Short mmCIF file of C-alpha atoms in Angstrom, two decimals:
data_model
loop_
_atom_site.label_atom_id
_atom_site.label_comp_id
_atom_site.label_asym_id
_atom_site.label_seq_id
_atom_site.Cartn_x
_atom_site.Cartn_y
_atom_site.Cartn_z
CA MET A 1 -15.75 -13.87 23.13
CA LEU A 2 -14.76 -16.64 24.41
CA ARG A 3 -12.86 -16.69 27.67
CA LYS A 4 -9.95 -18.73 28.62
CA VAL A 5 -9.36 -20.08 31.91
CA PHE A 6 -6.19 -20.50 33.82
CA ILE A 7 -5.98 -22.52 37.21
CA ILE A 8 -2.93 -20.55 38.55
CA ALA A 9 -1.41 -20.73 41.61
CA GLY A 10 -1.01 -17.52 43.73
CA SER A 11 -3.32 -14.61 44.41
CA LEU A 12 -1.65 -12.39 42.17
CA ILE A 13 -2.63 -13.97 38.74
CA LEU A 14 -5.86 -14.42 40.74
CA GLY A 15 -6.08 -10.21 41.36
CA LEU A 16 -5.06 -9.64 37.96
CA PHE A 17 -7.58 -11.10 35.74
CA GLY A 18 -10.38 -11.25 38.37
CA CYS A 19 -11.47 -7.55 37.96
CA LYS A 20 -12.22 -7.55 34.60
CA ARG A 21 -15.50 -6.47 33.73
CA ALA A 22 -17.28 -8.23 30.37
CA ALA A 23 -17.24 -5.85 27.46
CA GLU A 24 -20.17 -5.29 25.33
CA THR A 25 -21.71 -7.78 22.87
CA ARG A 26 -21.55 -4.97 19.63
CA ALA A 27 -19.17 -5.69 17.25
CA PRO A 28 -16.15 -4.13 17.20
CA GLY A 29 -17.02 -0.58 14.77
CA GLU A 30 -20.62 -0.07 15.77
CA GLY A 31 -19.62 3.03 17.69
CA THR A 32 -20.93 5.45 19.99
CA GLY A 33 -17.70 8.17 19.41
CA LEU A 34 -16.31 6.76 23.16
CA LYS A 35 -12.77 7.57 24.11
CA VAL A 36 -10.47 5.28 26.27
CA GLU A 37 -10.34 6.87 29.73
CA THR A 38 -6.88 7.63 30.19
CA PRO A 39 -5.53 6.15 33.99
CA ALA A 40 -4.41 8.68 36.58
CA TRP A 41 -1.36 7.11 36.96
CA GLY A 42 -0.01 8.12 34.12
CA LYS A 43 -0.20 11.53 35.23
CA LYS A 44 3.52 11.17 36.37
CA ALA A 45 4.72 8.04 34.78
CA ALA A 46 8.14 7.18 33.19
CA ILE A 47 8.39 4.25 31.06
CA TYR A 48 11.28 1.31 29.86
CA GLU A 49 10.74 -0.21 26.42
CA LEU A 50 11.94 -3.54 27.20
CA ASN A 51 13.61 -5.71 24.58
CA ILE A 52 12.93 -9.05 25.44
CA ARG A 53 15.17 -11.20 23.28
CA GLN A 54 18.37 -9.16 23.81
CA PHE A 55 17.40 -8.63 27.88
CA THR A 56 19.19 -11.93 28.70
CA PRO A 57 21.01 -14.55 27.64
CA GLU A 58 17.90 -17.00 27.84
CA GLY A 59 15.37 -14.23 26.29
CA THR A 60 12.65 -15.08 27.59
CA PHE A 61 9.67 -13.96 29.85
CA ASN A 62 10.51 -15.50 32.83
CA ALA A 63 14.43 -14.68 32.42
CA VAL A 64 13.00 -10.91 32.81
CA ARG A 65 11.43 -11.29 36.53
CA PRO A 66 14.38 -10.87 38.33
CA HIS A 67 14.75 -7.04 36.90
CA LEU A 68 11.46 -5.94 37.74
CA LYS A 69 12.73 -4.97 41.24
CA ARG A 70 15.34 -3.05 40.19
CA LEU A 71 13.50 -1.29 37.27
CA ALA A 72 10.66 -0.27 40.19
CA ASP A 73 13.52 1.05 41.99
CA MET A 74 14.80 2.79 39.21
CA GLY A 75 11.61 4.72 39.04
CA ILE A 76 10.11 3.07 36.07
CA ASP A 77 5.75 3.02 36.18
CA ILE A 78 5.14 1.97 32.92
CA ILE A 79 7.27 -1.47 31.04
CA TRP A 80 6.77 -1.44 27.42
CA LEU A 81 7.20 -4.72 26.16
CA MET A 82 8.36 -4.87 22.47
CA PRO A 83 5.98 -7.43 20.39
CA ILE A 84 5.27 -10.47 22.61
CA HIS A 85 4.04 -12.40 18.94
CA PRO A 86 5.11 -15.31 16.96
CA ILE A 87 7.75 -14.14 14.23
CA SER A 88 6.52 -15.19 10.70
CA LYS A 89 9.33 -17.17 9.30
CA THR A 90 8.65 -16.52 5.72
CA LYS A 91 10.30 -13.72 3.89
CA ARG A 92 11.90 -13.37 7.55
CA LYS A 93 14.85 -10.90 7.61
CA GLY A 94 18.35 -12.77 9.08
CA THR A 95 18.34 -15.18 11.73
CA LEU A 96 15.36 -14.27 14.07
CA GLY A 97 13.34 -11.94 11.89
CA SER A 98 11.60 -8.49 13.08
CA TYR A 99 9.93 -8.52 15.99
CA TYR A 100 7.72 -6.55 14.07
CA ALA A 101 6.40 -9.43 11.58
CA VAL A 102 3.57 -11.34 13.70
CA SER A 103 2.33 -14.54 12.49
CA GLY A 104 -0.03 -14.43 15.16
CA TYR A 105 -2.24 -11.20 17.61
CA ARG A 106 -3.49 -13.77 19.83
CA GLU A 107 -0.74 -15.57 20.42
CA VAL A 108 3.04 -15.23 22.14
CA ASN A 109 6.42 -16.01 20.95
CA PRO A 110 7.88 -19.48 21.37
CA GLU A 111 11.18 -18.32 21.77
CA TYR A 112 9.97 -16.23 24.83
CA GLY A 113 7.76 -19.35 26.62
CA THR A 114 4.49 -19.72 26.93
CA LEU A 115 1.08 -18.25 27.64
CA HIS A 116 0.81 -18.79 31.47
CA ASP A 117 4.61 -17.28 31.40
CA LEU A 118 3.62 -13.87 30.16
CA GLN A 119 0.59 -13.94 32.43
CA LEU A 120 3.43 -14.82 35.48
CA LEU A 121 5.78 -11.51 33.87
CA ILE A 122 2.72 -9.40 33.73
CA ALA A 123 1.57 -10.52 37.50
CA ASP A 124 4.81 -9.61 38.53
CA ILE A 125 5.54 -6.41 36.84
CA ARG A 126 1.97 -5.28 38.64
CA ASN A 127 3.70 -6.95 41.98
CA HIS A 128 6.10 -4.36 41.80
CA GLY A 129 3.96 -1.75 41.49
CA MET A 130 4.15 -0.80 37.90
CA LYS A 131 1.94 -1.41 34.16
CA VAL A 132 2.72 -2.72 31.41
CA LEU A 133 1.99 -1.88 27.62
CA LEU A 134 2.16 -4.61 24.85
CA ASP A 135 3.62 -3.56 21.66
CA TRP A 136 0.66 -3.51 18.55
CA VAL A 137 1.62 -3.64 15.07
CA PRO A 138 -1.45 -2.78 13.15
CA HIS A 139 -0.40 -1.48 9.90
CA HIS A 140 0.96 -5.09 8.70
CA THR A 141 1.22 -8.48 8.91
CA GLY A 142 4.10 -11.45 8.73
CA TRP A 143 3.60 -13.36 5.64
CA ASP A 144 2.62 -16.88 7.68
CA HIS A 145 -0.36 -14.83 9.39
CA PRO A 146 -3.53 -17.06 8.41
CA TRP A 147 -5.11 -13.94 7.46
CA ILE A 148 -2.76 -14.13 4.49
CA THR A 149 -4.32 -17.80 2.70
CA GLU A 150 -7.60 -17.37 5.02
CA HIS A 151 -8.32 -13.49 3.90
CA PRO A 152 -6.41 -12.48 1.57
CA GLU A 153 -8.99 -9.35 0.63
CA TYR A 154 -7.44 -7.94 4.39
CA TYR A 155 -3.91 -7.21 2.44
CA SER A 156 -3.38 -4.26 -0.35
CA LYS A 157 -2.53 -5.78 -3.54
CA ASP A 158 -0.80 -4.26 -6.94
CA SER A 159 -2.37 -4.17 -10.28
CA LEU A 160 -1.68 -7.63 -10.46
CA GLY A 161 -3.52 -9.22 -7.24
CA ASN A 162 -0.14 -9.85 -5.81
CA ILE A 163 -0.90 -9.17 -1.50
CA ILE A 164 2.65 -5.71 -1.05
CA ASP A 165 4.96 -5.15 1.47
CA PRO A 166 3.98 -1.47 2.82
CA ILE A 167 4.15 1.60 0.96
CA ASN A 168 5.62 4.71 2.35
CA GLU A 169 2.29 7.23 2.57
CA GLU A 170 4.32 10.10 1.25
CA THR A 171 6.24 8.70 -0.94
CA GLY A 172 4.17 5.73 -2.09
CA GLU A 173 7.58 3.50 -2.75
CA SER A 174 8.18 0.82 -0.56
CA TRP A 175 9.38 1.39 2.89
CA GLY A 176 11.63 -1.84 2.31
CA TRP A 177 9.63 -3.59 4.76
CA THR A 178 9.77 -7.12 2.47
CA ASP A 179 9.30 -9.15 5.42
CA VAL A 180 5.63 -8.26 6.13
CA ALA A 181 2.38 -7.37 4.44
CA GLU A 182 0.42 -4.37 4.54
CA LEU A 183 -3.04 -4.54 5.53
CA LYS A 184 -6.16 -3.14 3.69
CA LEU A 185 -7.00 -0.04 5.74
CA ASP A 186 -10.17 0.10 4.84
CA ASN A 187 -11.55 -3.38 5.14
CA GLN A 188 -14.31 -3.49 7.83
CA GLU A 189 -13.97 -6.85 8.55
CA MET A 190 -10.35 -7.36 8.73
CA ARG A 191 -10.98 -3.92 11.58
CA ASN A 192 -12.93 -5.96 13.71
CA ALA A 193 -10.80 -8.68 13.83
CA MET A 194 -7.88 -6.44 14.53
CA ILE A 195 -10.40 -4.74 17.30
CA GLY A 196 -11.36 -8.13 18.59
CA ASP A 197 -7.93 -9.28 19.04
CA MET A 198 -6.79 -6.22 21.24
CA VAL A 199 -9.98 -6.06 23.13
CA TYR A 200 -8.55 -10.11 24.38
CA TRP A 201 -5.50 -9.03 25.38
CA VAL A 202 -7.19 -6.40 27.18
CA GLN A 203 -10.18 -8.68 28.60
CA ASP A 204 -8.96 -11.61 28.73
CA ILE A 205 -5.14 -11.63 29.28
CA GLY A 206 -5.53 -7.54 31.67
CA ILE A 207 -2.93 -5.53 30.10
CA ASP A 208 -2.56 -2.11 30.82
CA GLY A 209 -2.66 -0.05 27.52
CA PHE A 210 -0.74 -0.33 24.15
CA ARG A 211 1.85 1.69 22.83
CA VAL A 212 0.61 1.43 18.95
CA ASP A 213 3.25 0.64 16.43
CA HIS A 214 3.12 3.33 12.75
CA ALA A 215 0.10 4.59 14.59
CA HIS A 216 0.08 7.77 12.32
CA GLY A 217 -0.23 5.19 9.22
CA LEU A 218 -3.31 4.18 10.20
CA PRO A 219 -6.79 6.60 9.51
CA ASP A 220 -8.34 8.54 11.79
CA ASP A 221 -11.74 6.53 11.45
CA PHE A 222 -9.85 3.70 12.32
CA TRP A 223 -8.38 4.43 16.37
CA ASP A 224 -12.11 6.07 16.45
CA GLN A 225 -13.34 2.61 16.11
CA VAL A 226 -10.63 1.01 18.44
CA SER A 227 -11.40 3.66 21.34
CA ASP A 228 -14.79 3.29 21.65
CA SER A 229 -14.38 -0.62 21.07
CA LEU A 230 -11.61 -0.48 24.27
CA ALA A 231 -13.71 2.49 25.72
CA ARG A 232 -16.39 -0.22 26.24
CA ILE A 233 -14.40 -2.34 28.08
CA GLY A 234 -14.64 -0.33 31.28
CA THR A 235 -10.85 -0.42 31.95
CA PRO A 236 -8.97 2.99 31.86
CA LEU A 237 -6.11 1.91 29.58
CA TYR A 238 -3.34 3.98 28.50
CA MET A 239 -2.85 4.84 24.76
CA LEU A 240 0.90 5.78 23.02
CA ALA A 241 1.30 5.99 19.56
CA GLU A 242 4.72 5.94 17.73
CA GLY A 243 3.58 8.88 15.18
CA GLU A 244 3.80 12.84 15.38
CA ASP A 245 0.62 13.58 13.86
CA THR A 246 -1.30 16.23 16.07
CA ARG A 247 -4.68 13.68 15.18
CA LEU A 248 -3.70 10.98 16.87
CA ARG A 249 -3.97 13.33 20.17
CA ASN A 250 -6.06 15.79 19.38
CA LYS A 251 -9.09 13.55 18.33
CA GLN A 252 -8.08 11.80 22.07
CA ASN A 253 -7.45 8.73 20.73
CA PHE A 254 -4.17 8.37 22.33
CA VAL A 255 -2.86 10.04 25.46
CA ALA A 256 1.25 10.35 24.59
CA THR A 257 2.94 10.59 21.20
CA TYR A 258 6.28 10.27 19.95
CA ALA A 259 8.53 13.16 20.20
CA TRP A 260 10.26 12.46 16.86
CA LYS A 261 11.25 15.93 15.96
CA PHE A 262 12.63 17.08 19.56
CA HIS A 263 14.46 14.17 19.35
CA HIS A 264 16.42 15.04 15.73
CA ALA A 265 16.68 18.43 16.95
CA MET A 266 18.35 16.89 19.89
CA ASN A 267 21.00 15.21 17.97
CA ASP A 268 21.60 17.67 15.59
CA VAL A 269 22.64 20.23 18.66
CA ALA A 270 24.87 17.87 20.20
CA GLN A 271 26.67 17.40 16.70
CA GLY A 272 26.72 21.67 16.45
CA LYS A 273 24.38 21.99 13.32
CA ARG A 274 21.94 23.59 15.46
CA THR A 275 21.73 25.74 18.24
CA VAL A 276 19.26 25.11 21.53
CA GLY A 277 16.68 27.54 20.34
CA ILE A 278 14.98 24.92 17.92
CA PHE A 279 13.87 23.74 21.00
CA ASP A 280 11.92 26.90 21.87
CA THR A 281 10.60 26.39 18.02
CA LEU A 282 9.42 22.89 18.62
CA LEU A 283 7.52 23.81 21.90
CA GLU A 284 5.65 26.52 20.86
CA ARG A 285 4.96 25.01 17.96
CA ASP A 286 3.57 21.97 19.94
CA ARG A 287 1.28 24.33 22.46
CA GLU A 288 0.11 25.95 19.15
CA THR A 289 -1.10 22.41 17.44
CA TYR A 290 -2.21 19.87 20.22
CA THR A 291 -4.58 19.96 22.54
CA HIS A 292 -4.71 16.91 23.93
CA GLY A 293 -1.94 15.16 25.92
CA TYR A 294 1.59 14.91 25.19
CA HIS A 295 4.95 13.89 23.81
CA MET A 296 6.61 10.63 24.55
CA TYR A 297 11.10 12.22 25.26
CA PHE A 298 14.22 10.13 24.82
CA THR A 299 17.52 9.86 23.84
CA SER A 300 17.61 6.20 22.01
CA ASN A 301 14.76 3.17 21.52
CA HIS A 302 14.57 0.50 19.26
CA ASP A 303 14.48 2.12 16.12
CA GLU A 304 17.44 4.83 17.30
CA ASN A 305 19.63 2.15 18.63
CA SER A 306 20.49 -0.67 15.72
CA TRP A 307 19.72 1.76 12.66
CA ALA A 308 21.29 5.88 13.83
CA GLY A 309 23.41 4.31 16.50
CA THR A 310 23.73 4.21 20.49
CA GLU A 311 22.78 8.33 22.16
CA MET A 312 26.67 7.81 21.92
CA GLU A 313 27.83 7.79 18.41
CA ARG A 314 24.71 10.64 17.86
CA MET A 315 25.33 12.59 20.73
CA GLY A 316 28.74 11.75 22.05
CA ASP A 317 29.83 13.44 25.70
CA GLY A 318 26.36 15.06 25.67
CA HIS A 319 24.43 12.57 25.87
CA LYS A 320 23.97 12.78 29.60
CA ALA A 321 22.87 16.22 29.36
CA PHE A 322 20.40 15.40 26.70
CA ALA A 323 19.03 12.85 28.61
CA VAL A 324 18.55 15.48 31.28
CA LEU A 325 16.71 17.06 29.19
CA ALA A 326 14.43 14.74 28.20
CA ALA A 327 13.63 13.76 31.45
CA THR A 328 12.77 17.14 32.84
CA ILE A 329 11.02 19.14 29.41
CA ASP A 330 7.58 18.87 29.26
CA GLY A 331 6.47 15.28 28.91
CA MET A 332 7.19 11.55 29.22
CA PRO A 333 11.15 10.60 29.41
CA LEU A 334 11.71 7.08 27.87
CA ILE A 335 14.45 5.13 28.91
CA TYR A 336 15.29 1.97 26.34
CA SER A 337 16.71 -1.72 27.30
CA GLY A 338 20.01 -1.43 28.62
CA GLN A 339 20.83 2.69 28.49
CA GLU A 340 21.25 2.43 32.90
CA GLU A 341 24.35 0.04 32.27
CA PRO A 342 24.72 2.28 29.71
CA LEU A 343 24.38 0.06 26.47
CA THR A 344 27.38 0.99 23.98
CA LYS A 345 26.60 -0.79 21.24
CA ARG A 346 24.01 -1.52 18.19
CA LEU A 347 21.68 -4.28 18.89
CA GLU A 348 21.73 -6.19 15.76
CA PHE A 349 18.20 -6.39 14.78
CA PHE A 350 17.31 -9.48 13.50
CA GLU A 351 19.69 -11.92 15.48
CA LYS A 352 20.18 -13.01 19.03
CA ASP A 353 22.53 -9.89 20.58
CA THR A 354 22.16 -9.90 24.27
CA ILE A 355 23.07 -7.11 26.91
CA VAL A 356 25.66 -7.38 28.62
CA TRP A 357 25.04 -6.10 32.60
CA LYS A 358 27.77 -5.79 34.41
CA GLN A 359 28.13 -2.35 36.40
CA TYR A 360 24.58 -0.64 35.55
CA ALA A 361 26.68 2.50 36.33
CA TYR A 362 23.51 5.27 35.11
CA GLU A 363 21.69 3.57 37.35
CA ASP A 364 21.68 5.81 39.62
CA PHE A 365 21.74 8.90 37.50
CA TYR A 366 18.14 7.50 36.00
CA LYS A 367 16.74 6.94 39.50
CA THR A 368 17.43 10.69 40.58
CA LEU A 369 15.73 12.28 37.72
CA LEU A 370 13.00 9.81 37.73
CA HIS A 371 12.38 10.31 41.33
CA LEU A 372 12.33 13.73 41.68
CA LYS A 373 9.97 13.49 38.68
CA LYS A 374 7.75 11.85 40.81
CA ARG A 375 7.79 13.49 43.93
CA ASN A 376 7.73 17.28 41.80
CA VAL A 377 4.29 17.98 40.44
CA ALA A 378 6.07 20.61 38.35
CA LEU A 379 7.74 18.02 36.01
CA TRP A 380 4.51 16.22 36.01
CA ASN A 381 2.86 14.64 32.15
CA GLY A 382 0.94 17.60 30.41
CA GLU A 383 -1.66 18.92 32.14
CA HIS A 384 -1.13 17.81 35.54
CA GLY A 385 2.36 19.38 35.45
CA ALA A 386 3.90 22.66 33.98
CA LEU A 387 4.65 24.27 30.85
CA SER A 388 8.57 24.47 30.44
CA GLN A 389 9.89 28.93 30.45
CA ARG A 390 13.01 29.53 28.97
CA ILE A 391 14.93 31.89 31.52
CA ASN A 392 18.18 32.25 29.66
CA ALA A 393 19.05 33.65 26.29
CA GLY A 394 21.50 32.38 24.47
CA ASP A 395 22.49 29.79 21.28
CA ARG A 396 24.48 26.62 23.96
CA VAL A 397 23.18 27.06 27.18
CA TYR A 398 19.42 25.65 27.67
CA ALA A 399 18.01 27.23 30.91
CA PHE A 400 14.23 26.75 31.66
CA ARG A 401 11.57 26.88 34.73
CA ARG A 402 9.03 24.59 35.13
CA GLU A 403 6.56 25.40 38.16
CA ARG A 404 2.57 24.53 39.94
CA ASP A 405 1.15 24.79 42.90
CA GLY A 406 4.54 25.33 44.96
CA SER A 407 6.12 23.08 43.20
CA LYS A 408 9.27 24.21 41.18
CA VAL A 409 12.52 23.41 38.82
CA VAL A 410 15.52 25.05 37.02
CA VAL A 411 17.11 23.24 34.58
CA ILE A 412 20.65 23.96 33.23
CA LEU A 413 22.28 22.61 30.47
CA ASN A 414 25.44 23.58 28.51
CA LEU A 415 24.36 21.50 25.56
CA SER A 416 28.13 22.09 23.91
CA PRO A 417 31.59 20.57 23.76
CA LYS A 418 32.69 23.69 25.31
CA ALA A 419 32.76 25.81 28.77
CA GLN A 420 29.87 28.39 28.54
CA THR A 421 28.83 31.17 30.52
CA THR A 422 25.59 32.31 30.65
CA LEU A 423 22.60 34.31 32.68
CA LEU A 424 19.41 34.11 34.41
CA THR A 425 16.70 36.46 33.34
CA GLU A 426 15.32 35.35 36.91
CA ASN A 427 16.32 34.52 40.61
CA THR A 428 15.87 30.65 40.79
CA GLY A 429 15.20 31.12 44.95
CA GLU A 430 17.03 28.75 47.39
CA MET A 431 16.82 24.84 45.97
CA ARG A 432 18.31 21.86 46.12
CA ASP A 433 21.52 20.66 43.18
CA VAL A 434 19.31 17.26 42.39
CA PHE A 435 22.76 15.31 41.90
CA SER A 436 25.07 16.96 44.69
CA GLY A 437 22.64 17.76 47.29
CA ALA A 438 24.09 21.42 47.65
CA ILE A 439 21.60 24.15 48.36
CA THR A 440 21.94 27.15 45.94
CA GLU A 441 20.26 30.27 44.78
CA ILE A 442 21.43 31.95 41.57
CA LYS A 443 20.90 35.32 41.32
CA THR A 444 19.13 36.92 38.35
CA ASN A 445 21.58 37.90 35.52
CA THR A 446 24.54 36.35 38.00
CA GLU A 447 27.04 35.48 35.45
CA ILE A 448 26.94 30.90 35.55
CA THR A 449 30.09 29.30 33.93
CA LEU A 450 29.55 25.47 33.06
CA ALA A 451 32.05 22.99 31.97
CA PRO A 452 31.43 21.50 29.00
CA TRP A 453 28.43 19.24 28.77
CA GLU A 454 27.59 20.36 32.57
CA TYR A 455 24.21 19.70 33.71
CA LYS A 456 22.61 21.28 36.91
CA VAL A 457 18.91 20.23 38.07
CA LEU A 458 17.98 22.06 40.76
CA SER A 459 14.78 21.62 43.05
CA ASN A 460 12.66 22.77 45.78
CA LYS A 461 10.94 19.43 46.60
#
């Protein structure tokens, strides 16, 4: 692969790119069954989804950089950049189009800045002690992608030979994503080209991993090829899959997947449609079916915010209690752009719709939770932390313990709009309330009354 060389002042950039090893010259797909190594820094990581278009009035890479220090201070470890590629104009939806209608996998959206600007942003993210994931869209491209004319065989077609928009794998009907064209996932030449583009971003630009869009919509053997090719670069990478299919993690092609069922259950509990017992059911099912990695938990993301509503719309006055749950249950927490403000509006998906930063009213709330995660081993991700254990009964209050290597956290949540009383089935011991700072001990079978949507997080660290 031709390596681009940039003469860039500053040791940060040199440090960023100087340590990359050249990948082996075998073509992608000539696999040996290697798996990408998950970096050690992922074990206690929290992730932030950064929507570049809406994050600042400028909507550029450079305009993001002044925010990095506060994000690092808040406890963020990974910055997930939503797609940074140019957006197709053909069949575009709205004025600016979808971030996920990619017209070139090795290019950057000129509305965001240049490749040099992106490199400076990556270096600055690293300088603040964080890592960076690129959002990757392997299932489809925009209609302006050069492959449309140069390699039409790379795409799915109808009976008349026309390239089609993506088909829902479960229903066989169109998703309605008419602004993108579905790639023919069994075409080996297309796969090799795609994997080569992914290798470029790791080997030449130095990113730390990928968040993969619609990962469950691609076959296992494709992800086997991707993992093998990326592993041969010799750099540990963080792989996050949008999807909740056990094969994505169990085959060790990804370390993290979306907790979609848990998220929808949180919405249902908030709206009184289900009781908290659903969380036990889902956790038990996951522990029986997954053999590797962990889920990413969230109360919002770009899809939920724009299409299903803000967490305030879906969870009402309980949105902070559910954010506590997402940050303390067995897995990695996600914060979406603006949640620390908080963001109280749905962001337009195809238009410019800037997040208005004024108060950062929830920043300390998230900082408390994320810094607790860093210092308390019990809350670390996957095998590095502890499984949650339910320590109360009842339909509205959810209490659990996570404990490992002398580190312990107890979380008690009233997930209802009414005051509730509960009993714990075990003694907490003396612990500190991380929000109030008070030292407290809750005895076994001692009645606890919680106000509507009240939450308590107790820690011995």
